[in-house]
GROMACS .gro file of N, CA and C in nm:
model
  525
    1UNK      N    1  23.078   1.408  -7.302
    1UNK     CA    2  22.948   1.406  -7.236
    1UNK      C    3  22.965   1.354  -7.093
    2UNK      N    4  22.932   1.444  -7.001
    2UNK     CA    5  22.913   1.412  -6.879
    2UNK      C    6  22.791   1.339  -6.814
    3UNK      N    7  22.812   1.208  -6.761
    3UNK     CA    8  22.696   1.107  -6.724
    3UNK      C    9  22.650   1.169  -6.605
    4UNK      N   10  22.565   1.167  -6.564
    4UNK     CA   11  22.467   1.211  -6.486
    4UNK      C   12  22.460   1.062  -6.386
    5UNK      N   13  22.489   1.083  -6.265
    5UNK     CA   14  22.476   0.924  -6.142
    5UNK      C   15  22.389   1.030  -6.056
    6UNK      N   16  22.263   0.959  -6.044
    6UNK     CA   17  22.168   0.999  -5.948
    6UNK      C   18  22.140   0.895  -5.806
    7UNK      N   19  22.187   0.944  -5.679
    7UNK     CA   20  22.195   0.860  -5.570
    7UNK      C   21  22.049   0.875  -5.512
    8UNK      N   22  21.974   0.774  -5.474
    8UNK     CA   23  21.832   0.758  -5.409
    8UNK      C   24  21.860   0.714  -5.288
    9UNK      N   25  21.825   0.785  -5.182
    9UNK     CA   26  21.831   0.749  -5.059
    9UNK      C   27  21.676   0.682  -4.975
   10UNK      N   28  21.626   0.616  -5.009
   10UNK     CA   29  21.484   0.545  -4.938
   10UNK      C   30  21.511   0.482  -4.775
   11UNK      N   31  21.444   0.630  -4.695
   11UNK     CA   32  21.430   0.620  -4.525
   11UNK      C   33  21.356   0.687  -4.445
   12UNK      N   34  21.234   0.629  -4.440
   12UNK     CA   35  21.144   0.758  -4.331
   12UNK      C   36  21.256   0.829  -4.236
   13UNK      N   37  21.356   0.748  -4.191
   13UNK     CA   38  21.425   0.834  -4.075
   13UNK      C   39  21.467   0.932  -4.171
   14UNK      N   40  21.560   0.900  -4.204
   14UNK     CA   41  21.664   0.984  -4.279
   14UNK      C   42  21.565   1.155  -4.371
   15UNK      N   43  21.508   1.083  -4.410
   15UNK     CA   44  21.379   1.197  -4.482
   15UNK      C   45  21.307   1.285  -4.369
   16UNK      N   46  21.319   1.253  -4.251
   16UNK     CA   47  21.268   1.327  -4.164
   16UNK      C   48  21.377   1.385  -4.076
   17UNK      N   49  21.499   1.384  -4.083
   17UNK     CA   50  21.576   1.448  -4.002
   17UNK      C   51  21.626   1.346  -3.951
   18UNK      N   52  21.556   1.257  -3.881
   18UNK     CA   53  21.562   1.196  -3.726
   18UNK      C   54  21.717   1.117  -3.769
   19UNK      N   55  21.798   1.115  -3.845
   19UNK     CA   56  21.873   0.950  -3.869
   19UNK      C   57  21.996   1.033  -4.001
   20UNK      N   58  22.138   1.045  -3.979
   20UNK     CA   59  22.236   1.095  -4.065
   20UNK      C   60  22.226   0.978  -4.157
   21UNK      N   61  22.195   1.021  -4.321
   21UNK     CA   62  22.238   0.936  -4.384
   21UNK      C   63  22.362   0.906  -4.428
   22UNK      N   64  22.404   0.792  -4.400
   22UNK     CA   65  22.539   0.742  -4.477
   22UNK      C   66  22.567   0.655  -4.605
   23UNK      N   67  22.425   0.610  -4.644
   23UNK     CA   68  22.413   0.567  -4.774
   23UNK      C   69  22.450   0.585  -4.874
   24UNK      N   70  22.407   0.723  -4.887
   24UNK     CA   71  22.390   0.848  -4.990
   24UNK      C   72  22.566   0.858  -5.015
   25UNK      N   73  22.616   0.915  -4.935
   25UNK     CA   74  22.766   0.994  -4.851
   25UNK      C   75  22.859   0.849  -4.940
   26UNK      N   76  22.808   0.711  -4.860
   26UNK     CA   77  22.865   0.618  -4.912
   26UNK      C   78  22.876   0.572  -5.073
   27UNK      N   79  22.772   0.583  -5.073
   27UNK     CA   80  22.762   0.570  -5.264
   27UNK      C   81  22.840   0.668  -5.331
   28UNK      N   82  22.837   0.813  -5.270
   28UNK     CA   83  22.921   0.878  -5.360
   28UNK      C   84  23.062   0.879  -5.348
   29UNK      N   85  23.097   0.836  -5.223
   29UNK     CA   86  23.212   0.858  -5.221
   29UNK      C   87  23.268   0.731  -5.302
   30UNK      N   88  23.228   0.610  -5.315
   30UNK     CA   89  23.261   0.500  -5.404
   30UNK      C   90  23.227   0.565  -5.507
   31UNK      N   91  23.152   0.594  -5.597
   31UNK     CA   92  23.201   0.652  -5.710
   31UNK      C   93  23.277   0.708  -5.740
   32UNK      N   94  23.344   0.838  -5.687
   32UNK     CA   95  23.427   0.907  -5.655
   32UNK      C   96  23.587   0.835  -5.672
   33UNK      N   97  23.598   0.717  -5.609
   33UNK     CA   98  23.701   0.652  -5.588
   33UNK      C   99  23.701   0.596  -5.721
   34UNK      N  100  23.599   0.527  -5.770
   34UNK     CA  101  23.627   0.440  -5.840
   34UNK      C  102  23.617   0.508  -6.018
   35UNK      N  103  23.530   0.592  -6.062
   35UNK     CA  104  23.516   0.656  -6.201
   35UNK      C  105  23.620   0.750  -6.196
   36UNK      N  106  23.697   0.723  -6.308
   36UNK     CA  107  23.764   0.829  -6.354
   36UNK      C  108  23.713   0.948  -6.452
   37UNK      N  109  23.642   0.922  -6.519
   37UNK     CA  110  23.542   1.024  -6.581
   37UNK      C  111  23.496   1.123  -6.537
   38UNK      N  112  23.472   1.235  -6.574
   38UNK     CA  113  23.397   1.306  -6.521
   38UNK      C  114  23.280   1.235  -6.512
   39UNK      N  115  23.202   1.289  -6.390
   39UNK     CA  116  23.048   1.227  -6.316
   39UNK      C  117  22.973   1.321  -6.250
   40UNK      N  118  22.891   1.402  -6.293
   40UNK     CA  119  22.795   1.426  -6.239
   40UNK      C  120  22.732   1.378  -6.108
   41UNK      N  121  22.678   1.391  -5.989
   41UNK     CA  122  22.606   1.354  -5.903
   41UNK      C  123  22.488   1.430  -5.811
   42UNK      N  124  22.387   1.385  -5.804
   42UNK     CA  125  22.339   1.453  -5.677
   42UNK      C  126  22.277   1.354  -5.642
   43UNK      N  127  22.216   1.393  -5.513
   43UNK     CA  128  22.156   1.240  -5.413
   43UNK      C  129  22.020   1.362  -5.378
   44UNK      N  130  21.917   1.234  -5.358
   44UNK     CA  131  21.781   1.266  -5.309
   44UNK      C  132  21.782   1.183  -5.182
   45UNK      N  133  21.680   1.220  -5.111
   45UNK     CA  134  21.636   1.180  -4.979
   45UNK      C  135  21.498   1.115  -4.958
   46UNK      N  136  21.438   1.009  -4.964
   46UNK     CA  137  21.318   1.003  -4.950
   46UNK      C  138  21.242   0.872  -4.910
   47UNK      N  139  21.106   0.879  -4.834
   47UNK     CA  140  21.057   0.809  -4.762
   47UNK      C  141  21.048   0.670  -4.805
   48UNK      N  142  21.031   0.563  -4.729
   48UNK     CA  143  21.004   0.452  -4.774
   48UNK      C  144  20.872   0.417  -4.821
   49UNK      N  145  20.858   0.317  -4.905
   49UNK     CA  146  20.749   0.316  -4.987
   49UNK      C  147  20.708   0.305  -5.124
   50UNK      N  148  20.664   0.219  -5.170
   50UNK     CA  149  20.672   0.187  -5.340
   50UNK      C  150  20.627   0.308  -5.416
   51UNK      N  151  20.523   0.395  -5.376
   51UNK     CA  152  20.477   0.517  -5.446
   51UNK      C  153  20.597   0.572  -5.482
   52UNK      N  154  20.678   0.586  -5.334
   52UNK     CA  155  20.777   0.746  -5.271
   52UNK      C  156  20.914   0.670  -5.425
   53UNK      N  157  20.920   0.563  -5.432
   53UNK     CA  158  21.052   0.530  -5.451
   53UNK      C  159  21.015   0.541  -5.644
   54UNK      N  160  20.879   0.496  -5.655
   54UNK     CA  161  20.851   0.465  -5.787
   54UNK      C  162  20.861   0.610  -5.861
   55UNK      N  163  20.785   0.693  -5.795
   55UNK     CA  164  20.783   0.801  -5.847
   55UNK      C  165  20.928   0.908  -5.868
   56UNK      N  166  20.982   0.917  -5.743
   56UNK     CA  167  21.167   0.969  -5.795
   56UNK      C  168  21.237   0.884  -5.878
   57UNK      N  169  21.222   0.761  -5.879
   57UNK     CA  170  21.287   0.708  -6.018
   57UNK      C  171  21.225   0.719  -6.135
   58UNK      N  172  21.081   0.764  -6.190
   58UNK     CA  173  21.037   0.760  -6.301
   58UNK      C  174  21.110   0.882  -6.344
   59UNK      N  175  21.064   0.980  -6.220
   59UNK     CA  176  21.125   1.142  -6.274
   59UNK      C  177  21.324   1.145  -6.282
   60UNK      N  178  21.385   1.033  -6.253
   60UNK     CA  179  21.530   1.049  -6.257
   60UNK      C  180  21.550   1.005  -6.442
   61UNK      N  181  21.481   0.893  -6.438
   61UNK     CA  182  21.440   0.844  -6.560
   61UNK      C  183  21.451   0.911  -6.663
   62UNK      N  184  21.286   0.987  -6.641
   62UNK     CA  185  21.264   1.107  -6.735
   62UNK      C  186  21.331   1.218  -6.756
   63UNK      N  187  21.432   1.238  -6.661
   63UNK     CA  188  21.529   1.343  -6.676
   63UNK      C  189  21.685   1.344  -6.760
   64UNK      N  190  21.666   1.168  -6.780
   64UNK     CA  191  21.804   1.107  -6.848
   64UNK      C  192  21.906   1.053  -6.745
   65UNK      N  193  21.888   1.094  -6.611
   65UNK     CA  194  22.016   1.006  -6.514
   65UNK      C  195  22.063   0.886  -6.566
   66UNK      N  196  22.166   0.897  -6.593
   66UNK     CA  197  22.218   0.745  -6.670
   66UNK      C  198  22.250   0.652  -6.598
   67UNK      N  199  22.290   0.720  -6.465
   67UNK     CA  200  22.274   0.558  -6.381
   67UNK      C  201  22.208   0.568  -6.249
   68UNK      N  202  22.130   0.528  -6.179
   68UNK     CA  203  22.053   0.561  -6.061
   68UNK      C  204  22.093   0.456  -5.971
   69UNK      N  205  22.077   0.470  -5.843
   69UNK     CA  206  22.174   0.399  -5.763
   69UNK      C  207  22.032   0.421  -5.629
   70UNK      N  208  21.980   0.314  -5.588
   70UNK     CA  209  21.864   0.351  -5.481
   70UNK      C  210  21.891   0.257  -5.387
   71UNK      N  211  21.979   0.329  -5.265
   71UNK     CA  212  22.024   0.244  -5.158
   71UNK      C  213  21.906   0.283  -5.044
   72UNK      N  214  21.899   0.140  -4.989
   72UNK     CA  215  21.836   0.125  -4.879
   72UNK      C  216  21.647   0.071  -4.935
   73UNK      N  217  21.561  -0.024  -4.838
   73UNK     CA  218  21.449  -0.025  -4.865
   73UNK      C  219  21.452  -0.176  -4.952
   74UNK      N  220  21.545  -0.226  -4.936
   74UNK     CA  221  21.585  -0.346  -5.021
   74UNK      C  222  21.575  -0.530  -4.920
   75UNK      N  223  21.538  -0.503  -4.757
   75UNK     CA  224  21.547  -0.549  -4.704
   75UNK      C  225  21.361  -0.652  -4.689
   76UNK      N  226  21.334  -0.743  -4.569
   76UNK     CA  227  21.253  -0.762  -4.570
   76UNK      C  228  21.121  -0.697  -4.465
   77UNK      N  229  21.118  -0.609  -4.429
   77UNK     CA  230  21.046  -0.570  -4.326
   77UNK      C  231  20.947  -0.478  -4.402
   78UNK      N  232  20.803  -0.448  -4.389
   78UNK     CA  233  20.711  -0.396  -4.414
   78UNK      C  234  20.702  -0.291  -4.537
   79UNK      N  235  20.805  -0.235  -4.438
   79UNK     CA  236  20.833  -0.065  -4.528
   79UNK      C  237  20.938  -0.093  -4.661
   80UNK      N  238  20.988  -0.196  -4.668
   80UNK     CA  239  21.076  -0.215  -4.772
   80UNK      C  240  21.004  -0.292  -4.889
   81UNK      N  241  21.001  -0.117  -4.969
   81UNK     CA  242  20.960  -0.190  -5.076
   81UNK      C  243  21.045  -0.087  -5.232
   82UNK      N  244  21.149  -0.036  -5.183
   82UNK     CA  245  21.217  -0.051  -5.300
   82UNK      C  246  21.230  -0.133  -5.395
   83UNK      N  247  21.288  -0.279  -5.420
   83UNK     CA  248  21.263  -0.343  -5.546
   83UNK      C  249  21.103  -0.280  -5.608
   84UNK      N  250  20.997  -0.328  -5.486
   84UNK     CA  251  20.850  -0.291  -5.626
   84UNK      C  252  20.851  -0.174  -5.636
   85UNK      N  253  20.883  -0.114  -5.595
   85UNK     CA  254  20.930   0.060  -5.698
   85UNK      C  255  20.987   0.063  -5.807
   86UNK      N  256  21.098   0.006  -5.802
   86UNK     CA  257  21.220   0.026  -5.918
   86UNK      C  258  21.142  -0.062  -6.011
   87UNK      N  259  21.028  -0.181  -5.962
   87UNK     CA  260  20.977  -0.295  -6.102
   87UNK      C  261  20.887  -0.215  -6.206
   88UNK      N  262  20.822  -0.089  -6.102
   88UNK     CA  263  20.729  -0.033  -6.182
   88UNK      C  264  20.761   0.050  -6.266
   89UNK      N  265  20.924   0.064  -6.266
   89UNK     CA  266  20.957   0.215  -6.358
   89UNK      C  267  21.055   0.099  -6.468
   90UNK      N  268  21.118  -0.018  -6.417
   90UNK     CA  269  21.213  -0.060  -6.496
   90UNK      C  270  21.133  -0.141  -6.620
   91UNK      N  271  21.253  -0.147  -6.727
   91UNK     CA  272  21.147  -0.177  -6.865
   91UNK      C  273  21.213  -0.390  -6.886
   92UNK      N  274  21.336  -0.344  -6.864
   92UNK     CA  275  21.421  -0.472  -6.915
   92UNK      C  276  21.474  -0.510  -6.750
   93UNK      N  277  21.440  -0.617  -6.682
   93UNK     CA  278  21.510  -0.635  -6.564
   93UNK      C  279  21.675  -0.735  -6.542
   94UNK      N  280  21.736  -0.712  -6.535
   94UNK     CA  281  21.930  -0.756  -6.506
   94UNK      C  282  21.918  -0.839  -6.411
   95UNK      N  283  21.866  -0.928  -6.356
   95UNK     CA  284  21.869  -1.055  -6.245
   95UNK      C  285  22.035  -1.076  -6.209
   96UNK      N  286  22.123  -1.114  -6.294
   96UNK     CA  287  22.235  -1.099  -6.268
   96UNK      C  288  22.328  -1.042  -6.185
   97UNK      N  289  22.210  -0.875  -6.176
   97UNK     CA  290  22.300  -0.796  -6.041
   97UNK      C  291  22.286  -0.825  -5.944
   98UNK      N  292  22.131  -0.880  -5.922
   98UNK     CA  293  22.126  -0.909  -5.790
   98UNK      C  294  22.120  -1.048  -5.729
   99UNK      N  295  22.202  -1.091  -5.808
   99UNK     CA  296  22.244  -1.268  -5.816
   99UNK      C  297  22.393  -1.219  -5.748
  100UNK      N  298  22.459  -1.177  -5.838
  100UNK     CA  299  22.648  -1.174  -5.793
  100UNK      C  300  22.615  -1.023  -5.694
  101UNK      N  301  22.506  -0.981  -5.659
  101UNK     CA  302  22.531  -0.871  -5.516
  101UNK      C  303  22.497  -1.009  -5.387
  102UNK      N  304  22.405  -1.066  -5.401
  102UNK     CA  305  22.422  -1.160  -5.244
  102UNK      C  306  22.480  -1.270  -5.233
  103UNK      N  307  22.555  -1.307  -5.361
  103UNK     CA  308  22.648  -1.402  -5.367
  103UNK      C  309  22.757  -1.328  -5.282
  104UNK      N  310  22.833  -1.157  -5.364
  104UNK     CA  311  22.887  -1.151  -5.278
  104UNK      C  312  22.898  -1.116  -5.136
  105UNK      N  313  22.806  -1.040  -5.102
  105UNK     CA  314  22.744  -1.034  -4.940
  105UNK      C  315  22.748  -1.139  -4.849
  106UNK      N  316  22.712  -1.261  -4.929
  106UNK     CA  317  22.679  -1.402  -4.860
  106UNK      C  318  22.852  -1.404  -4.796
  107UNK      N  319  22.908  -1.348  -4.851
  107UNK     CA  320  23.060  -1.379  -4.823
  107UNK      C  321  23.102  -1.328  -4.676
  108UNK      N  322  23.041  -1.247  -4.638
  108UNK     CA  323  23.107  -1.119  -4.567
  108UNK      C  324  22.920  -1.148  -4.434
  109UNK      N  325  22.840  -1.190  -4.461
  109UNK     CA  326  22.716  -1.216  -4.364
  109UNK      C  327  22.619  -1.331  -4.432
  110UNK      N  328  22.541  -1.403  -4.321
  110UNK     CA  329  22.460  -1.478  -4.378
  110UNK      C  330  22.312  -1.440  -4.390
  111UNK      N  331  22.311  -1.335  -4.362
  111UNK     CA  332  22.159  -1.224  -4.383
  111UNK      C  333  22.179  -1.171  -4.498
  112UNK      N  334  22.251  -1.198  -4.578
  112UNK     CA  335  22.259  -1.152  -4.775
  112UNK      C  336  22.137  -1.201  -4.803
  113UNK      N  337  22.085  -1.313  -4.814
  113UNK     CA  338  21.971  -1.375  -4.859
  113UNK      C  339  21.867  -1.362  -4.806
  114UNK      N  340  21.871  -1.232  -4.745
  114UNK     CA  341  21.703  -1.209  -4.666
  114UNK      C  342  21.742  -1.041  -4.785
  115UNK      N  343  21.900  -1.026  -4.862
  115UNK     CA  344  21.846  -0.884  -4.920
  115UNK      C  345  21.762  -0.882  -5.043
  116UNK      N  346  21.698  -0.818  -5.125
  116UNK     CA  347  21.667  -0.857  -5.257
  116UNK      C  348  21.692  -0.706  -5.306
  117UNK      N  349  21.832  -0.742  -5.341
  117UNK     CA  350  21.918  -0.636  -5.491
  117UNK      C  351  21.820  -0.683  -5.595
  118UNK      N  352  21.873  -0.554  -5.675
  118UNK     CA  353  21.815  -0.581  -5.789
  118UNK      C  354  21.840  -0.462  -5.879
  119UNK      N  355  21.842  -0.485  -6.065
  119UNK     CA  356  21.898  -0.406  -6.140
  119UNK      C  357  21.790  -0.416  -6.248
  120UNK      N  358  21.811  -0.265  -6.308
  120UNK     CA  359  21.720  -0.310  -6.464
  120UNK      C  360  21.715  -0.156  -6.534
  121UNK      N  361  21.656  -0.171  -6.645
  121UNK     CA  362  21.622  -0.030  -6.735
  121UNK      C  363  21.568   0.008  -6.752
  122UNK      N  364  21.545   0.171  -6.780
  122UNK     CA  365  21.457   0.215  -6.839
  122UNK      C  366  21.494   0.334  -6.919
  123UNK      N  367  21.489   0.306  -7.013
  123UNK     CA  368  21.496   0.453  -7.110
  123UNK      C  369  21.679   0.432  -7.117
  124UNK      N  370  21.705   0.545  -7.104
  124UNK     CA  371  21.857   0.543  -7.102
  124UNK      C  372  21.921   0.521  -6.988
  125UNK      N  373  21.825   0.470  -6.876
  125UNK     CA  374  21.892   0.478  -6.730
  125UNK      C  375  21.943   0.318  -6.666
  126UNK      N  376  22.024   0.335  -6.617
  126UNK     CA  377  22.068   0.194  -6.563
  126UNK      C  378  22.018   0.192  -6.387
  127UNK      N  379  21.925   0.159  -6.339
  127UNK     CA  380  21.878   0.137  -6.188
  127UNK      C  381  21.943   0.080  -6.152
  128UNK      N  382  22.018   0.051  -6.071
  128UNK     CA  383  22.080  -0.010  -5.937
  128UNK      C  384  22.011  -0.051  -5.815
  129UNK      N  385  21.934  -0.171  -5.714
  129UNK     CA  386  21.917  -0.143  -5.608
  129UNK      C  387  22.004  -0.179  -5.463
  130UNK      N  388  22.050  -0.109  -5.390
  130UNK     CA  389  22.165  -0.132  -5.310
  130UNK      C  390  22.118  -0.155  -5.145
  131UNK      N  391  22.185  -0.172  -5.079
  131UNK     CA  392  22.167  -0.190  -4.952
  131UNK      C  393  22.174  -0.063  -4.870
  132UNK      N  394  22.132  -0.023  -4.750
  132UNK     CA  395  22.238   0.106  -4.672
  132UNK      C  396  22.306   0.123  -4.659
  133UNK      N  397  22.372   0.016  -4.593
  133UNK     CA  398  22.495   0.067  -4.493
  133UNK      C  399  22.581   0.073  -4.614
  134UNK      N  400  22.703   0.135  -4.582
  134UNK     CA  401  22.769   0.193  -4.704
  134UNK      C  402  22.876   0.033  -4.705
  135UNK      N  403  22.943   0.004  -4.614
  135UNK     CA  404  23.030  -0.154  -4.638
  135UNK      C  405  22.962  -0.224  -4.739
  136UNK      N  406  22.812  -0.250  -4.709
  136UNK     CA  407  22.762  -0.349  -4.804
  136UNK      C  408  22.710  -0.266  -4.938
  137UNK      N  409  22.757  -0.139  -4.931
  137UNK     CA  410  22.701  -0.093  -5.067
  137UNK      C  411  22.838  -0.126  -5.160
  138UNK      N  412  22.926  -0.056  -5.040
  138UNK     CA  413  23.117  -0.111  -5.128
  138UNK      C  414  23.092  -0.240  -5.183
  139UNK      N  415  23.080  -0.362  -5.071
  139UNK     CA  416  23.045  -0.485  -5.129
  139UNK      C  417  22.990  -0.533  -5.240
  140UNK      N  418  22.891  -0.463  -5.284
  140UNK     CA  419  22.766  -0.478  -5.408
  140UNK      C  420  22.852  -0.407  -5.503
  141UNK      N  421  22.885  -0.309  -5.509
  141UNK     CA  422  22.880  -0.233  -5.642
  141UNK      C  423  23.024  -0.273  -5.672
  142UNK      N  424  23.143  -0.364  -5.594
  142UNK     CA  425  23.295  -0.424  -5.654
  142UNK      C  426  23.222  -0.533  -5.717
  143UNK      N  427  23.074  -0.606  -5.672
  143UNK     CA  428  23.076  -0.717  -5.732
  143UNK      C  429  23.039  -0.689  -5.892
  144UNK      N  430  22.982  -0.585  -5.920
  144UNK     CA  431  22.872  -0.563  -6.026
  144UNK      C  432  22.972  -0.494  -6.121
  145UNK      N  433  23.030  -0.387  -6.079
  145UNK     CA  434  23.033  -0.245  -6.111
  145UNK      C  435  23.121  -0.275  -6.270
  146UNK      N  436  23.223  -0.396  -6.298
  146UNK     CA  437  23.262  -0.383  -6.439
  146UNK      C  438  23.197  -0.407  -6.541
  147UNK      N  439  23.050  -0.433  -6.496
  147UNK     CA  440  22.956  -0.458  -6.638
  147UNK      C  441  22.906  -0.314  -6.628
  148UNK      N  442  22.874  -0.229  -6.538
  148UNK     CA  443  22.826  -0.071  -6.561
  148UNK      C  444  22.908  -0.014  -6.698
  149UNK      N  445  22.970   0.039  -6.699
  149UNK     CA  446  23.022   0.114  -6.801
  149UNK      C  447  22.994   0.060  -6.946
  150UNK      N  448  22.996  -0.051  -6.972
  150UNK     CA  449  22.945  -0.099  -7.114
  150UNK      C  450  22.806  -0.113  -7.114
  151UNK      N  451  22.728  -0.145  -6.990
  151UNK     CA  452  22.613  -0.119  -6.978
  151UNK      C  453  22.577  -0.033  -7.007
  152UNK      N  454  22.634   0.099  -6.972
  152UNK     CA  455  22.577   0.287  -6.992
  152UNK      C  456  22.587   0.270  -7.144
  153UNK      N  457  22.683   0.232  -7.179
  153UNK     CA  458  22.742   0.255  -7.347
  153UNK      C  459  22.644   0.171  -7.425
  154UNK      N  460  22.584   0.062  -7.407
  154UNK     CA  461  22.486  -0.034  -7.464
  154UNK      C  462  22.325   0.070  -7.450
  155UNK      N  463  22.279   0.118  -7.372
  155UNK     CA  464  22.180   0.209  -7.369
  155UNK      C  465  22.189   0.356  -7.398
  156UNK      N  466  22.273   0.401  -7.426
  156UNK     CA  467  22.321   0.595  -7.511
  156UNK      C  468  22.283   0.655  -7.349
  157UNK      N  469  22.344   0.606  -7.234
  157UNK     CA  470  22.357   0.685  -7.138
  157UNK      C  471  22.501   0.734  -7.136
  158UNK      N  472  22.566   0.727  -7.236
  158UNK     CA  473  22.694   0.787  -7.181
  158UNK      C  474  22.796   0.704  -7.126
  159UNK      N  475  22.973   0.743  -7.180
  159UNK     CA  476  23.085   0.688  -7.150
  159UNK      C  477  23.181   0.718  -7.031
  160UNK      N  478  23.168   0.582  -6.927
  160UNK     CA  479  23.239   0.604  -6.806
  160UNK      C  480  23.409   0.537  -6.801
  161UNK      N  481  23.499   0.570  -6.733
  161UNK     CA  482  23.586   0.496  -6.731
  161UNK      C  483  23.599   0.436  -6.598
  162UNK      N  484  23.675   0.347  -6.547
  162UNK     CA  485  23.707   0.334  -6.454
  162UNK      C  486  23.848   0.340  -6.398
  163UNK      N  487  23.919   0.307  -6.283
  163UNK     CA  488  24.019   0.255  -6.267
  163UNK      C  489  24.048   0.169  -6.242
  164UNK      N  490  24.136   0.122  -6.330
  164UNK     CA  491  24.148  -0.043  -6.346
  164UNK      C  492  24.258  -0.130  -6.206
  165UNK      N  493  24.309   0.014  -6.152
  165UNK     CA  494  24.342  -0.076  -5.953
  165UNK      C  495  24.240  -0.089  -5.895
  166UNK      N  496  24.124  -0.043  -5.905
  166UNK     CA  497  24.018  -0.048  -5.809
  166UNK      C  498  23.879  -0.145  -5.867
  167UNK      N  499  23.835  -0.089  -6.042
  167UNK     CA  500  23.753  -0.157  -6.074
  167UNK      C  501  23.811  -0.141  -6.241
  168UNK      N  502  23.824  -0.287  -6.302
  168UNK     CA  503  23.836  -0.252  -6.433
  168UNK      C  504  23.730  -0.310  -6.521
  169UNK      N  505  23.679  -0.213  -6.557
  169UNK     CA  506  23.546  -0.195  -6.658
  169UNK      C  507  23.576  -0.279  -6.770
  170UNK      N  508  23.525  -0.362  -6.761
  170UNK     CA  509  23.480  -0.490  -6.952
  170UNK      C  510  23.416  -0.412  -7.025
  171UNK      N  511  23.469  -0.433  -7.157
  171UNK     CA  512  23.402  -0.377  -7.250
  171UNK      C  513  23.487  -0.539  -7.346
  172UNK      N  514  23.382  -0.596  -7.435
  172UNK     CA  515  23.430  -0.668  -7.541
  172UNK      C  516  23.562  -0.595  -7.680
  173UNK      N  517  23.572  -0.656  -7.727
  173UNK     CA  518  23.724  -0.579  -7.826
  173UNK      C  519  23.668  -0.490  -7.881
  174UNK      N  520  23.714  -0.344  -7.885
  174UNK     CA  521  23.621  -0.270  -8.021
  174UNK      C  522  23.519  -0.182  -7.973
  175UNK      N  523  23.466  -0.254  -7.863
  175UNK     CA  524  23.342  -0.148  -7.800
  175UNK      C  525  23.428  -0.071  -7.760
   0.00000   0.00000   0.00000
């Protein structure tokens, strides 16, 4: 079974032309690097805004994407309101991810703690919320990324592997 990774791109620019996304580009290409599995992908494009963000994740949701990944919109300024998007679709929320994402950020800038990551479920899907720029998306998803795969496997989204030079995926004995 091939997992389905759905990339969310949240950017009036970017959704309007005006602005190349590298978010998107960035997220996949870290997957890419890092799953050995076959993986599915496609990336969406779309405006900022709790409606814009709530509503492509209910429908990624409802479609089975097993893991959704919604970079950008995570910051503090007006238009950022990814997290309350992702709160309105997620069922069980993961605090954890976005505890060890600005722990590790905090490492590398001291504007980590103005981000608010954040992770959680719904249905069979594992949400992710990430930053833009693609460095700090690398950053986030080395900190997180070996609880994903037993995560997918704990909700019947489907079995990922990783590589264990780059990221080695925990799974307890047996799982």
């Amino acid at each position: 079974m091939t997992v389905w990774a759905a990339i969310v791109v949240v950017s009036d620019r970017a959704s309007r032309g005006e602005y190349e996304d590298k978010g998107g580009p960035g997220c996949e290409d870290w997957l890419r690097g890092v799953v050995t599995t076959p993986l599915s992908i496609t990336r969406h494009i779309i405006p900022d805004g709790r409606e814009s963000v709530a509503t492509m994740v209910q429908q990624l949701v409802d479609e089975e994407a097993g893991l959704i990944l919604v970079t950008g919109g995570t910051g503090p300024a007006p238009r950022d309101e990814t997290p309350e998007g992702v709160s309105d679709v997620i069922e069980k929320e993961l605090a954890g991810f976005g505890e060890e994402m600005r722990r590790a950020s905090l490492l590398e800038v001291p504007t980590a703690i103005l981000s608010r990551q954040s992770a959680g479920i719904a249905g069979k899907s594992l949400i992710i919320t990430l930053p833009g720029k693609p460095s700090a998306i690398a950053t986030c998803l080395n900190a997180v990324f070996a609880a994903v795969p037993y995560c997918l496997d704990l909700i019947g989204a489907g079995r990922i592997e990783t590589d264990p030079q780059k990221i080695e995926a925990f799974r307890p004995k047996g799982a």
